[in-house]
Structures are given as C-alpha cells and as structure tokens.
Short mmCIF file of C-alpha atoms in Angstrom, two decimals:
data_model
loop_
_atom_site.label_atom_id
_atom_site.label_comp_id
_atom_site.label_asym_id
_atom_site.label_seq_id
_atom_site.Cartn_x
_atom_site.Cartn_y
_atom_site.Cartn_z
CA MET J 1370 0.00 0.00 0.00
CA THR J 1371 1.44 3.37 -0.98
CA ASP J 1372 1.57 6.10 1.68
CA THR J 1373 0.06 9.31 0.33
CA GLY J 1374 1.84 11.44 2.94
CA THR J 1375 -1.37 13.04 4.30
CA GLN J 1376 -2.44 13.03 7.96
CA PRO J 1377 -5.93 11.89 8.95
CA ASN J 1378 -8.33 14.66 10.01
CA PRO J 1379 -11.12 13.43 12.28
CA ARG J 1380 -13.32 16.46 11.54
CA PRO J 1381 -12.78 17.60 7.98
CA ASN J 1382 -14.05 21.01 7.00
CA PRO J 1383 -15.94 20.76 3.71
CA GLN J 1384 -15.35 24.48 3.08
CA SER J 1385 -11.58 24.27 3.34
CA SER J 1386 -11.06 20.73 1.96
CA PRO J 1387 -12.92 20.43 -1.33
CA VAL J 1388 -13.07 16.98 -2.91
CA PRO J 1389 -10.68 16.86 -5.85
CA PRO J 1390 -12.31 16.24 -9.22
CA ALA J 1391 -12.34 12.66 -10.40
CA ALA J 1392 -9.62 11.74 -12.88
CA PRO J 1393 -10.89 11.45 -16.43
CA ALA J 1394 -11.57 7.92 -17.60
CA ILE J 1395 -8.81 6.47 -19.72
CA PRO J 1396 -10.03 5.65 -23.24
CA ALA J 1397 -10.04 1.96 -24.07
CA LYS J 1398 -10.12 1.70 -27.85
CA ARG J 1399 -7.49 -1.04 -27.68
CA TRP J 1400 -10.17 -3.46 -26.45
CA ALA J 1401 -12.27 -2.76 -29.54
CA TYR J 1402 -9.43 -2.85 -32.07
CA VAL J 1403 -6.68 -5.24 -31.00
CA ILE J 1404 -8.71 -8.00 -29.37
CA PRO J 1405 -11.40 -8.58 -32.06
CA VAL J 1406 -8.91 -8.52 -34.95
CA ALA J 1407 -6.61 -10.97 -33.15
CA ALA J 1408 -9.52 -13.18 -32.08
CA ILE J 1409 -10.93 -13.51 -35.60
CA MET J 1410 -7.44 -14.21 -36.94
CA TYR J 1411 -6.86 -17.10 -34.53
CA MET J 1412 -10.43 -18.33 -34.91
CA LEU J 1413 -9.61 -18.94 -38.57
CA ALA J 1414 -6.45 -20.76 -37.52
CA TYR J 1415 -8.40 -22.93 -35.12
CA LEU J 1416 -10.89 -23.72 -37.87
CA ASP J 1417 -8.10 -25.00 -40.12
CA ARG J 1418 -6.72 -27.00 -37.20
CA ASN J 1419 -9.95 -28.68 -36.09
CA ASN J 1420 -11.94 -29.02 -39.29
CA VAL J 1421 -10.30 -32.38 -39.94
CA SER J 1422 -12.17 -33.90 -36.98
CA VAL J 1423 -15.48 -32.98 -38.66
CA ILE J 1424 -14.28 -34.01 -42.11
CA LEU J 1425 -12.70 -37.42 -41.41
CA PRO J 1426 -16.02 -39.31 -41.05
CA TYR J 1427 -17.10 -37.98 -44.45
CA MET J 1428 -14.00 -38.90 -46.46
CA HIS J 1429 -15.65 -42.24 -47.32
CA GLY J 1430 -12.39 -44.13 -47.66
CA ASP J 1431 -10.90 -41.78 -50.27
CA LEU J 1432 -7.40 -42.06 -48.80
CA GLU J 1433 -8.00 -45.47 -47.17
CA LEU J 1434 -7.37 -44.17 -43.64
CA SER J 1435 -7.58 -46.67 -40.79
CA ASN J 1436 -8.50 -45.55 -37.26
CA ALA J 1437 -4.79 -45.39 -36.42
CA ASP J 1438 -4.18 -43.30 -39.55
CA LYS J 1439 -6.93 -40.88 -38.52
CA GLY J 1440 -5.33 -40.50 -35.11
CA LEU J 1441 -2.01 -39.77 -36.78
CA VAL J 1442 -3.63 -37.15 -39.04
CA GLY J 1443 -4.79 -35.34 -35.90
CA GLY J 1444 -1.55 -35.84 -33.99
CA VAL J 1445 1.01 -34.98 -36.67
CA PHE J 1446 -0.28 -31.39 -36.68
CA PHE J 1447 1.10 -30.98 -33.16
CA VAL J 1448 4.49 -32.36 -34.14
CA GLY J 1449 4.82 -29.58 -36.71
CA TYR J 1450 3.37 -27.12 -34.19
CA VAL J 1451 6.50 -27.32 -32.03
CA PHE J 1452 9.17 -26.04 -34.39
CA LEU J 1453 8.39 -22.35 -34.90
CA GLN J 1454 7.21 -21.55 -31.37
CA ILE J 1455 10.46 -20.10 -30.08
CA PRO J 1456 11.74 -18.57 -33.36
CA ALA J 1457 8.40 -16.81 -33.92
CA ALA J 1458 8.33 -15.57 -30.32
CA ILE J 1459 11.82 -14.09 -30.68
CA LEU J 1460 10.91 -12.51 -34.03
CA ALA J 1461 7.78 -11.00 -32.49
CA GLN J 1462 9.74 -9.53 -29.59
CA ARG J 1463 12.83 -8.32 -31.51
CA TRP J 1464 11.37 -7.54 -34.93
CA SER J 1465 7.57 -7.19 -35.10
CA ALA J 1466 4.66 -9.26 -33.82
CA ARG J 1467 2.43 -7.72 -36.46
CA LYS J 1468 4.69 -8.74 -39.36
CA THR J 1469 5.46 -12.17 -37.90
CA VAL J 1470 1.77 -13.04 -37.64
CA LEU J 1471 1.10 -11.66 -41.14
CA VAL J 1472 3.71 -13.94 -42.73
CA LEU J 1473 2.47 -16.97 -40.81
CA MET J 1474 -1.18 -16.20 -41.65
CA VAL J 1475 -0.50 -16.20 -45.39
CA ALA J 1476 1.60 -19.38 -45.12
CA TRP J 1477 -0.98 -21.36 -43.13
CA GLY J 1478 -3.83 -20.22 -45.40
CA LEU J 1479 -2.01 -21.60 -48.43
CA ALA J 1480 -1.11 -24.82 -46.58
CA ALA J 1481 -4.74 -25.30 -45.49
CA SER J 1482 -6.06 -24.96 -49.03
CA LEU J 1483 -3.41 -27.26 -50.47
CA SER J 1484 -4.41 -29.98 -47.98
CA GLY J 1485 -7.62 -30.39 -49.97
CA LEU J 1486 -5.58 -31.42 -53.03
CA VAL J 1487 -3.71 -34.36 -51.49
CA GLN J 1488 -3.91 -37.75 -53.21
CA THR J 1489 -2.23 -40.11 -50.71
CA LYS J 1490 -2.02 -40.70 -46.97
CA ALA J 1491 1.61 -39.57 -46.93
CA GLN J 1492 0.66 -36.29 -48.63
CA PHE J 1493 -2.14 -35.74 -46.11
CA TYR J 1494 0.28 -36.29 -43.22
CA ALA J 1495 2.73 -33.86 -44.78
CA ALA J 1496 0.03 -31.24 -45.35
CA ARG J 1497 -1.11 -31.44 -41.73
CA PHE J 1498 2.49 -31.23 -40.51
CA VAL J 1499 3.15 -28.10 -42.58
CA LEU J 1500 -0.12 -26.54 -41.38
CA GLY J 1501 0.95 -27.13 -37.79
CA LEU J 1502 4.39 -25.71 -38.54
CA PHE J 1503 3.05 -22.36 -39.72
CA GLU J 1504 0.26 -22.08 -37.16
CA GLY J 1505 2.64 -22.90 -34.34
CA GLY J 1506 4.32 -19.52 -34.25
CA VAL J 1507 1.11 -17.49 -34.10
CA TRP J 1508 0.18 -18.16 -30.46
CA PRO J 1509 3.37 -16.82 -28.79
CA ALA J 1510 3.58 -13.93 -31.27
CA VAL J 1511 0.09 -12.72 -30.34
CA LEU J 1512 0.86 -13.11 -26.62
CA ILE J 1513 3.84 -10.79 -27.14
CA LEU J 1514 1.60 -8.35 -28.98
CA LEU J 1515 -0.94 -8.32 -26.14
CA ALA J 1516 1.86 -7.79 -23.61
CA SER J 1517 2.62 -4.50 -25.40
CA TRP J 1518 -1.00 -3.35 -25.23
CA PHE J 1519 -2.41 -4.52 -21.88
CA PRO J 1520 -0.86 -4.07 -18.41
CA LEU J 1521 -0.69 -7.03 -16.04
CA ARG J 1522 -3.85 -6.08 -14.18
CA GLU J 1523 -5.75 -6.44 -17.49
CA ARG J 1524 -3.74 -9.32 -18.93
CA ALA J 1525 -5.93 -12.32 -18.01
CA ARG J 1526 -9.02 -10.61 -19.45
CA ALA J 1527 -7.15 -9.63 -22.61
CA ASN J 1528 -5.81 -13.16 -22.98
CA ALA J 1529 -9.22 -14.73 -22.37
CA LEU J 1530 -11.06 -12.41 -24.75
CA TRP J 1531 -8.54 -13.21 -27.46
CA MET J 1532 -8.47 -16.93 -26.59
CA ALA J 1533 -12.27 -16.95 -26.62
CA CYS J 1534 -11.67 -17.59 -30.31
CA LEU J 1535 -10.96 -21.24 -29.36
CA PRO J 1536 -14.46 -22.20 -28.17
CA LEU J 1537 -16.06 -19.53 -30.39
CA SER J 1538 -14.45 -21.11 -33.42
CA SER J 1539 -16.15 -24.39 -32.57
CA VAL J 1540 -19.46 -22.62 -31.88
CA LEU J 1541 -19.47 -20.94 -35.29
CA MET J 1542 -17.26 -23.09 -37.46
CA ALA J 1543 -18.36 -26.63 -36.56
CA PRO J 1544 -21.88 -25.94 -37.89
CA LEU J 1545 -20.31 -24.19 -40.90
CA SER J 1546 -18.13 -27.21 -41.70
CA GLY J 1547 -21.14 -29.47 -41.30
CA TRP J 1548 -23.25 -27.33 -43.61
CA MET J 1549 -20.46 -27.19 -46.19
CA LEU J 1550 -20.09 -30.97 -46.10
CA ASP J 1551 -23.81 -31.30 -46.86
CA HIS J 1552 -23.24 -29.30 -50.07
CA ALA J 1553 -19.67 -30.02 -51.17
CA SER J 1554 -16.95 -32.67 -51.03
CA TRP J 1555 -14.42 -32.76 -48.20
CA ARG J 1556 -11.74 -31.58 -50.65
CA TRP J 1557 -13.63 -28.39 -51.50
CA VAL J 1558 -14.31 -27.74 -47.83
CA LEU J 1559 -10.57 -27.81 -47.05
CA VAL J 1560 -9.69 -25.67 -50.08
CA LEU J 1561 -12.33 -23.02 -49.35
CA GLN J 1562 -11.60 -22.84 -45.62
CA GLY J 1563 -8.00 -21.93 -46.38
CA VAL J 1564 -9.07 -18.73 -48.17
CA PRO J 1565 -10.35 -16.58 -45.23
CA PRO J 1566 -6.91 -16.26 -43.56
CA LEU J 1567 -5.56 -14.78 -46.80
CA VAL J 1568 -8.36 -12.19 -46.79
CA TRP J 1569 -8.03 -11.42 -43.08
CA ALA J 1570 -4.29 -10.84 -43.52
CA VAL J 1571 -5.20 -7.54 -45.22
CA VAL J 1572 -7.38 -6.48 -42.26
CA TRP J 1573 -4.64 -7.50 -39.83
CA TRP J 1574 -2.04 -5.37 -41.63
CA PHE J 1575 -4.08 -2.17 -41.48
CA ALA J 1576 -5.77 -2.61 -38.08
CA VAL J 1577 -2.95 -3.83 -35.83
CA ALA J 1578 0.19 -2.06 -34.58
CA ASP J 1579 3.02 -3.48 -32.51
CA ARG J 1580 2.77 -0.82 -29.79
CA PRO J 1581 0.28 1.92 -28.85
CA GLU J 1582 2.54 4.75 -30.05
CA LEU J 1583 2.52 3.24 -33.56
CA ALA J 1584 -1.27 3.01 -33.90
CA ARG J 1585 -3.11 5.76 -35.79
CA TRP J 1586 -6.47 5.15 -34.13
CA ILE J 1587 -5.43 5.44 -30.47
CA SER J 1588 -5.54 8.67 -28.45
CA ARG J 1589 -2.39 10.09 -26.91
CA ALA J 1590 -3.96 9.74 -23.45
CA GLU J 1591 -4.60 6.03 -23.91
CA ALA J 1592 -1.15 5.39 -25.38
CA ASP J 1593 0.54 7.25 -22.50
CA HIS J 1594 -1.54 5.35 -19.94
CA VAL J 1595 -0.62 1.96 -21.42
CA GLU J 1596 3.07 2.83 -21.71
CA ARG J 1597 3.27 4.05 -18.10
CA ALA J 1598 1.40 1.04 -16.72
CA ILE J 1599 3.55 -1.47 -18.62
CA ALA J 1600 6.75 0.35 -17.59
CA ALA J 1601 5.60 0.13 -13.95
CA ASP J 1602 4.92 -3.60 -14.37
CA GLU J 1603 8.41 -4.16 -15.75
CA ALA J 1604 10.05 -2.13 -12.99
CA VAL J 1605 8.89 -4.48 -10.21
CA LYS J 1606 9.80 -7.74 -11.94
CA PRO J 1607 12.95 -9.52 -10.77
CA ALA J 1608 15.92 -9.72 -13.11
CA ALA J 1609 16.28 -13.07 -14.88
CA GLY J 1610 19.88 -13.84 -13.93
CA SER J 1611 22.13 -12.58 -16.72
CA GLY J 1612 19.05 -11.64 -18.74
CA SER J 1613 19.72 -14.42 -21.27
CA TYR J 1614 17.03 -16.62 -22.75
CA LEU J 1615 18.65 -19.70 -21.19
CA ASP J 1616 18.48 -18.19 -17.72
CA ALA J 1617 14.80 -17.35 -18.26
CA VAL J 1618 13.64 -20.76 -19.49
CA THR J 1619 15.57 -22.76 -16.89
CA ARG J 1620 13.97 -20.99 -13.93
CA LYS J 1621 11.88 -23.33 -11.81
CA PRO J 1622 8.54 -21.51 -12.40
CA VAL J 1623 8.97 -21.78 -16.17
CA LEU J 1624 9.75 -25.49 -15.96
CA VAL J 1625 6.69 -25.96 -13.75
CA LEU J 1626 4.51 -24.06 -16.23
CA ILE J 1627 5.72 -26.36 -19.02
CA GLY J 1628 4.67 -29.35 -16.94
CA VAL J 1629 1.32 -27.81 -16.05
CA TYR J 1630 0.54 -27.03 -19.66
CA PHE J 1631 1.59 -30.47 -20.93
CA PHE J 1632 -0.51 -32.41 -18.42
CA TRP J 1633 -3.44 -30.02 -18.81
CA ILE J 1634 -3.44 -30.20 -22.62
CA THR J 1635 -3.07 -33.99 -22.57
CA GLY J 1636 -6.13 -34.24 -20.33
CA PHE J 1637 -7.86 -31.52 -22.35
CA TYR J 1638 -8.01 -33.84 -25.33
CA GLY J 1639 -10.08 -36.25 -23.28
CA PHE J 1640 -12.90 -33.76 -23.84
CA ASN J 1641 -12.27 -33.67 -27.59
CA LEU J 1642 -12.24 -37.47 -27.76
CA TRP J 1643 -15.43 -37.84 -25.72
CA LEU J 1644 -17.38 -35.19 -27.65
CA PRO J 1645 -18.07 -37.18 -30.88
CA SER J 1646 -19.51 -40.21 -29.05
CA VAL J 1647 -21.97 -38.07 -27.09
CA ILE J 1648 -23.06 -36.13 -30.16
CA LYS J 1649 -23.52 -39.36 -32.12
CA GLU J 1650 -25.68 -40.74 -29.30
CA LEU J 1651 -27.82 -37.59 -29.28
CA THR J 1652 -28.33 -37.37 -33.04
CA HIS J 1653 -28.71 -41.08 -33.82
CA ASP J 1654 -26.48 -40.62 -36.87
CA GLY J 1655 -28.10 -37.32 -37.89
CA SER J 1656 -26.96 -35.00 -40.65
CA SER J 1657 -23.57 -33.27 -40.47
CA THR J 1658 -25.37 -29.93 -39.99
CA GLU J 1659 -27.25 -31.31 -36.96
CA VAL J 1660 -24.00 -32.70 -35.54
CA GLY J 1661 -22.33 -29.34 -35.98
CA LEU J 1662 -25.12 -27.46 -34.17
CA LEU J 1663 -25.10 -29.80 -31.18
CA THR J 1664 -21.31 -29.68 -31.04
CA ALA J 1665 -21.56 -25.91 -30.56
CA ILE J 1666 -23.44 -26.19 -27.22
CA PRO J 1667 -20.52 -27.23 -24.96
CA PHE J 1668 -18.28 -24.62 -26.57
CA THR J 1669 -20.84 -21.88 -25.90
CA VAL J 1670 -20.82 -22.78 -22.20
CA ALA J 1671 -17.01 -22.87 -22.24
CA LEU J 1672 -16.87 -19.39 -23.80
CA VAL J 1673 -18.93 -17.79 -21.01
CA VAL J 1674 -17.07 -19.52 -18.18
CA MET J 1675 -13.67 -18.78 -19.73
CA ILE J 1676 -14.26 -15.02 -19.80
CA ALA J 1677 -15.85 -14.96 -16.32
CA ASN J 1678 -12.93 -16.86 -14.80
CA ALA J 1679 -10.41 -14.49 -16.36
CA ALA J 1680 -12.28 -11.44 -15.05
CA TRP J 1681 -12.28 -12.96 -11.57
CA SER J 1682 -8.56 -13.68 -11.86
CA ASP J 1683 -7.76 -10.07 -12.81
CA ARG J 1684 -9.98 -8.70 -10.05
CA THR J 1685 -8.51 -10.88 -7.29
CA GLY J 1686 -5.04 -11.67 -8.62
CA ARG J 1687 -5.49 -15.35 -7.71
CA ARG J 1688 -3.98 -16.85 -10.84
CA ARG J 1689 -3.14 -20.28 -9.42
CA ARG J 1690 -6.63 -20.83 -8.06
CA ALA J 1691 -8.18 -19.71 -11.36
CA VAL J 1692 -6.19 -22.48 -13.07
CA ALA J 1693 -6.44 -25.26 -10.47
CA VAL J 1694 -10.13 -25.17 -9.49
CA PRO J 1695 -11.53 -25.54 -13.03
CA LEU J 1696 -9.16 -28.44 -13.72
CA VAL J 1697 -10.39 -30.26 -10.60
CA VAL J 1698 -13.97 -29.80 -11.82
CA GLY J 1699 -12.99 -31.04 -15.27
CA MET J 1700 -11.28 -34.11 -13.84
CA ALA J 1701 -14.40 -35.06 -11.87
CA ALA J 1702 -16.77 -34.43 -14.79
CA LEU J 1703 -14.62 -36.44 -17.21
CA LEU J 1704 -14.62 -39.44 -14.87
CA LEU J 1705 -18.30 -39.19 -13.98
CA GLY J 1706 -19.22 -38.91 -17.65
CA GLN J 1707 -17.84 -42.39 -18.31
CA ALA J 1708 -20.01 -43.87 -15.55
CA VAL J 1709 -23.43 -42.36 -16.34
CA ASP J 1710 -25.90 -43.53 -18.96
CA GLY J 1711 -28.23 -41.47 -21.10
CA ALA J 1712 -27.52 -38.88 -23.73
CA LEU J 1713 -28.77 -35.83 -21.82
CA PRO J 1714 -26.83 -36.44 -18.55
CA ARG J 1715 -23.71 -37.10 -20.61
CA MET J 1716 -24.28 -33.92 -22.59
CA LEU J 1717 -24.62 -31.93 -19.36
CA LEU J 1718 -21.35 -33.36 -18.05
CA LEU J 1719 -19.75 -32.68 -21.41
CA CYS J 1720 -20.69 -29.00 -21.05
CA VAL J 1721 -19.16 -28.94 -17.55
CA THR J 1722 -15.99 -30.56 -18.85
CA ALA J 1723 -15.73 -28.08 -21.72
CA ALA J 1724 -16.11 -25.11 -19.38
CA ALA J 1725 -13.55 -26.56 -16.97
CA VAL J 1726 -10.79 -27.30 -19.46
CA TYR J 1727 -11.14 -23.95 -21.27
CA ALA J 1728 -11.50 -21.73 -18.17
CA PRO J 1729 -7.78 -21.66 -17.17
CA TYR J 1730 -6.51 -20.18 -20.45
CA GLY J 1731 -6.59 -16.47 -19.57
CA PRO J 1732 -5.13 -16.73 -16.04
CA PHE J 1733 -2.51 -19.31 -17.05
CA TRP J 1734 -1.04 -17.18 -19.81
CA ALA J 1735 -0.96 -14.14 -17.52
CA ILE J 1736 1.47 -15.93 -15.18
CA PRO J 1737 4.63 -15.85 -17.39
CA GLY J 1738 4.29 -12.08 -17.81
CA GLU J 1739 4.24 -11.67 -14.03
CA LEU J 1740 7.37 -13.78 -13.57
CA LEU J 1741 9.62 -12.61 -16.41
CA ARG J 1742 10.66 -9.33 -17.92
CA PHE J 1743 9.47 -8.49 -21.43
CA GLU J 1744 12.86 -9.06 -23.08
CA VAL J 1745 12.91 -12.75 -22.09
CA VAL J 1746 9.25 -13.69 -21.65
CA ALA J 1747 8.81 -14.30 -25.39
CA VAL J 1748 11.07 -17.33 -25.53
CA ALA J 1749 9.63 -18.69 -22.28
CA MET J 1750 6.06 -18.54 -23.62
CA GLY J 1751 7.20 -20.11 -26.88
CA LEU J 1752 8.82 -22.99 -25.02
CA ILE J 1753 5.81 -23.50 -22.72
CA ASN J 1754 3.45 -23.62 -25.70
CA ALA J 1755 5.75 -25.80 -27.81
CA LEU J 1756 6.38 -28.52 -25.23
CA GLY J 1757 2.97 -28.25 -23.61
CA ASN J 1758 1.15 -28.79 -26.88
CA LEU J 1759 2.87 -32.13 -27.34
CA GLY J 1760 0.01 -33.21 -25.10
CA GLY J 1761 -2.15 -32.76 -28.18
CA PHE J 1762 -0.29 -35.69 -29.68
CA ALA J 1763 0.10 -37.71 -26.47
CA GLY J 1764 -3.57 -37.56 -25.41
CA PRO J 1765 -5.26 -39.09 -28.47
CA TYR J 1766 -2.48 -41.65 -28.96
CA LEU J 1767 -2.60 -42.73 -25.29
CA VAL J 1768 -6.37 -43.21 -25.31
CA GLY J 1769 -6.21 -45.17 -28.56
CA TRP J 1770 -3.45 -47.44 -27.27
CA LEU J 1771 -5.18 -48.08 -23.93
CA THR J 1772 -8.51 -48.76 -25.68
CA ASP J 1773 -6.86 -51.37 -27.90
CA ALA J 1774 -5.01 -52.88 -24.94
CA THR J 1775 -7.96 -53.07 -22.54
CA GLY J 1776 -10.94 -53.24 -24.87
CA SER J 1777 -12.54 -50.27 -23.11
CA SER J 1778 -12.19 -46.50 -23.43
CA VAL J 1779 -12.82 -46.03 -19.70
CA THR J 1780 -9.18 -46.76 -18.86
CA GLY J 1781 -7.99 -44.12 -21.29
CA PHE J 1782 -10.27 -41.45 -19.85
CA ALA J 1783 -9.21 -42.38 -16.31
CA VAL J 1784 -5.58 -41.83 -17.31
CA LEU J 1785 -6.43 -38.48 -18.90
CA SER J 1786 -8.16 -37.45 -15.67
CA ALA J 1787 -4.99 -38.42 -13.82
CA PHE J 1788 -3.05 -36.11 -16.14
CA LEU J 1789 -5.33 -33.25 -15.12
CA ALA J 1790 -4.68 -34.16 -11.49
CA VAL J 1791 -0.92 -33.84 -12.06
CA ALA J 1792 -1.48 -30.40 -13.62
CA VAL J 1793 -3.44 -29.34 -10.53
CA ALA J 1794 -0.68 -30.59 -8.20
CA LEU J 1795 2.00 -28.75 -10.17
CA VAL J 1796 0.17 -25.42 -10.27
CA THR J 1797 -0.75 -25.49 -6.58
CA LEU J 1798 2.49 -26.88 -5.15
CA GLY J 1799 5.08 -25.88 -7.74
CA LEU J 1800 3.99 -22.25 -8.17
CA ARG J 1801 3.76 -21.17 -4.56
CA PRO J 1802 3.92 -17.38 -4.21
CA GLY J 1803 7.48 -16.22 -3.56
CA PRO J 1804 8.58 -13.73 -0.92
CA ARG J 1805 9.13 -10.89 -3.37
CA PRO J 1806 6.93 -7.82 -2.90
CA VAL J 1807 3.98 -7.55 -5.23
CA ARG J 1808 2.47 -4.36 -6.58
CA GLN J 1809 -1.17 -4.06 -5.59
CA VAL J 1810 -3.92 -2.29 -7.41
CA ALA J 1811 -6.54 -0.66 -5.25
CA GLY J 1812 -9.34 -3.08 -4.50
CA GLU J 1813 -7.37 -6.18 -5.54
CA ALA J 1814 -5.73 -8.92 -3.55
CA PRO J 1815 -1.99 -9.54 -4.05
CA GLU J 1816 -1.31 -11.44 -7.26
CA GLY J 1817 -0.16 -15.00 -6.91
CA ALA J 1818 -2.50 -15.77 -4.01
#
C-alpha cells in the first residue's frame, strides 16, 4: 500500500477541503481494435486446425485411412506445431509481432487450401504437418503483442477475450463445416476454408500495430496510460539472472509451467475425444449440420465460463486458483461422464468438462508475464506452448493405445483425468507465491494468491 503522505483529520471542513475532481476515464479503444482482430485471426487458424475432426467421417475411404491413420492425421499437426514456437516468439519480440503473424497467416492459409488437393495418406500427413508448422508460431507472437498493449492487471481478461476464439471457433465453425459438407466434397471444404486467412491478412495489416505509439487510431492519453502502466509492471519484476534466454527458461517456475501445460493439454483432449460419441448418441447418426449445431453447445458454455474466470482472476489476482479449481472440476466431470448412462446427462457433463478445461486459459497465460521481464518472456512462452502442446499428440495416442489394450475406453479417460490431477498438483504446489513484494492495485488482492 502506498503512503500518500497526508495526515488523517477526524473532523474535515468541507469548506476548506474540497473533494478533488475525479480523474478522467482512460479511453479503451485497444479493447475494440486489438482483441477482435486478433480473435478472428486465430479463430480462422483454429478452424483450419480442427476441421479435420469434422471431415474425417465424411471422407468415405478416399485415402484409405484406418483408425490409427486418422489418429495420426490429428496428432502430426502438433508435431509440426512445435518447431516455430520459439523462433516466432523471438521474431515478435525483436522484430515485429504484427509482421510475424502476417507472414504466418498467409503461409498457413495456403497450406490449409493445399491440404484439400492431397492424393495419398503420406501427402495428407505432410500437409497437416506443414499446417501445424506455420500455425505454431502465431500463439506466442500474439501473446507478445498483447503484452505490449495490456498491463498485467488487465492481462488475463485480454488473454481470455482473445483466446475466446478457441471455443467460439467451434461454436461458429463446426456448424459451418457441417453445412459445407452437406453441399460439397471434403476436398472443396478444405480448399475453401483456407481462403479466409488470406483475406483477413489484409485487415490485420491495417488494423494492428506493434505498440500503442505506432497506432493511428489510439488517443495520446490512452497510449501514454498503457506505456506508463507497462513500464511500472516491468520495474517491479525480478531480473532473470544474466538476462539471457537460457536463464529465463531454466527458472523453476517456467519449468513448472511447461509441466502444467503439458498435463493439462493432454487431459484436455479427453474432452475432444469424448465429444463425438456423445453427439452421435444424441443425433442417432443425424446430418452433419445437426452434428455441428449440437457440437456448438458445450463450446458456448465454455466461452462464457472462460471469460468470467479471467475477469475474476484479474480482479482478485489469484492466478493459481483460477487455473487449479476448473481443472479439478474437469477431472471429476470427465470421470463421472464415463459412468453415467443417457444422452442428456452425458451432454450436461460434457458441457461442464468443456467449461472446466477452457477456463484456465486467460489466467494461465498471464502468469509468465508476471514472472519474467518483457525481453525474455517471449522465448519462455514459446517454449511453454511448444512442449505443452505435445500433449495434443500424447492424449489421443494414449487413449487409442489403452482402448486397444484393454478393450474399453474407460481406462484411457481415467488416465487423462490423472493427467489433469498432475497439472493441478503442479500449479498449486510448484507455483507457490514467492517472498518478493507484489504491486497491488486498489481493491485487488496480491497477485499470486
């Protein structure tokens, strides 16, 4: 708490002590410009990533894909996803986040369209790998961009509003993919869905700036406010050893965050694997449009809870709790969902699971910015995302292997729930608040509680 230097007066005189006028509200155009443009951009990326799960059942043996092949089609994306995480993060921090994302957007749009032209399994694998390669660098680059526009006390909300594109993409795009499949072949769906990123690249170029002082649409008052707040955030962060990238990424909190993200994302894909069976049970093999509409329900619930949890995290500063509590709920719902019968109870639990596994996104990605200075946080976030997202490969493969080995999917889902439990243990025990002083904002609890 900062001492204002004034002495308390038990009997103030209203004539001699007028109330100072309230400070003018700081404009907030950045919320209306930066967040929506970034959210739509990544929503298109998420469409190109996830459309294959909707399309695979409608390929009708064109590429002669076995169940194992289909799992590899989904998993190989995440192998490619690893490689550009750190290089793109460094480019975004040292060169330009805006230009880095632009280049990657054009590249993944072309790769997505070309995936509709493949003729063999090997070509399909290669196309998915290349798509993952180019999309991989976008996530850390946008996180660096947001770190230049939103102070720490706004960071979880900014992250969550941008990352709302993940469930929102499924809300809007799963029905779209289903409708397109009712009217066109799977090849045309892939080709056409690669075009929007190329169009949005033009919007991105003119609407987004790397820093407030470079944007034409922002007021001087808002730019000054953001710059001062971010400078104050940086001033209270501890130095990262020699300031090198190696020192930053080998700090214990960063290693713990890598573990948290890996185990969380591995368990997260339990939700994705469970979703199709519930939807199939509800629709009784309905049309692809009907499947897409029902698929949107859990993601709508997830969207609301995700934003609410981030707002609570910013208001209270309790980042660890905002990550751990939803994962505990998700673990319980995932296990219970394998034990109950009936389409509607399973759908309800599916909605709970969706909300629980999406809710930690905003608070989780606010944590690295609180621990590390801006000049090194880029490579740390790239490494966390790169290694953590290997869970996207491990989760589906593990469930498939355990299902073949045991003859039941229940074992696989139990293991995925255990992965979520490990993530909870790491975030609660491995990220205990340190003794360093923490800047408080009026009305908020200390961050890290």
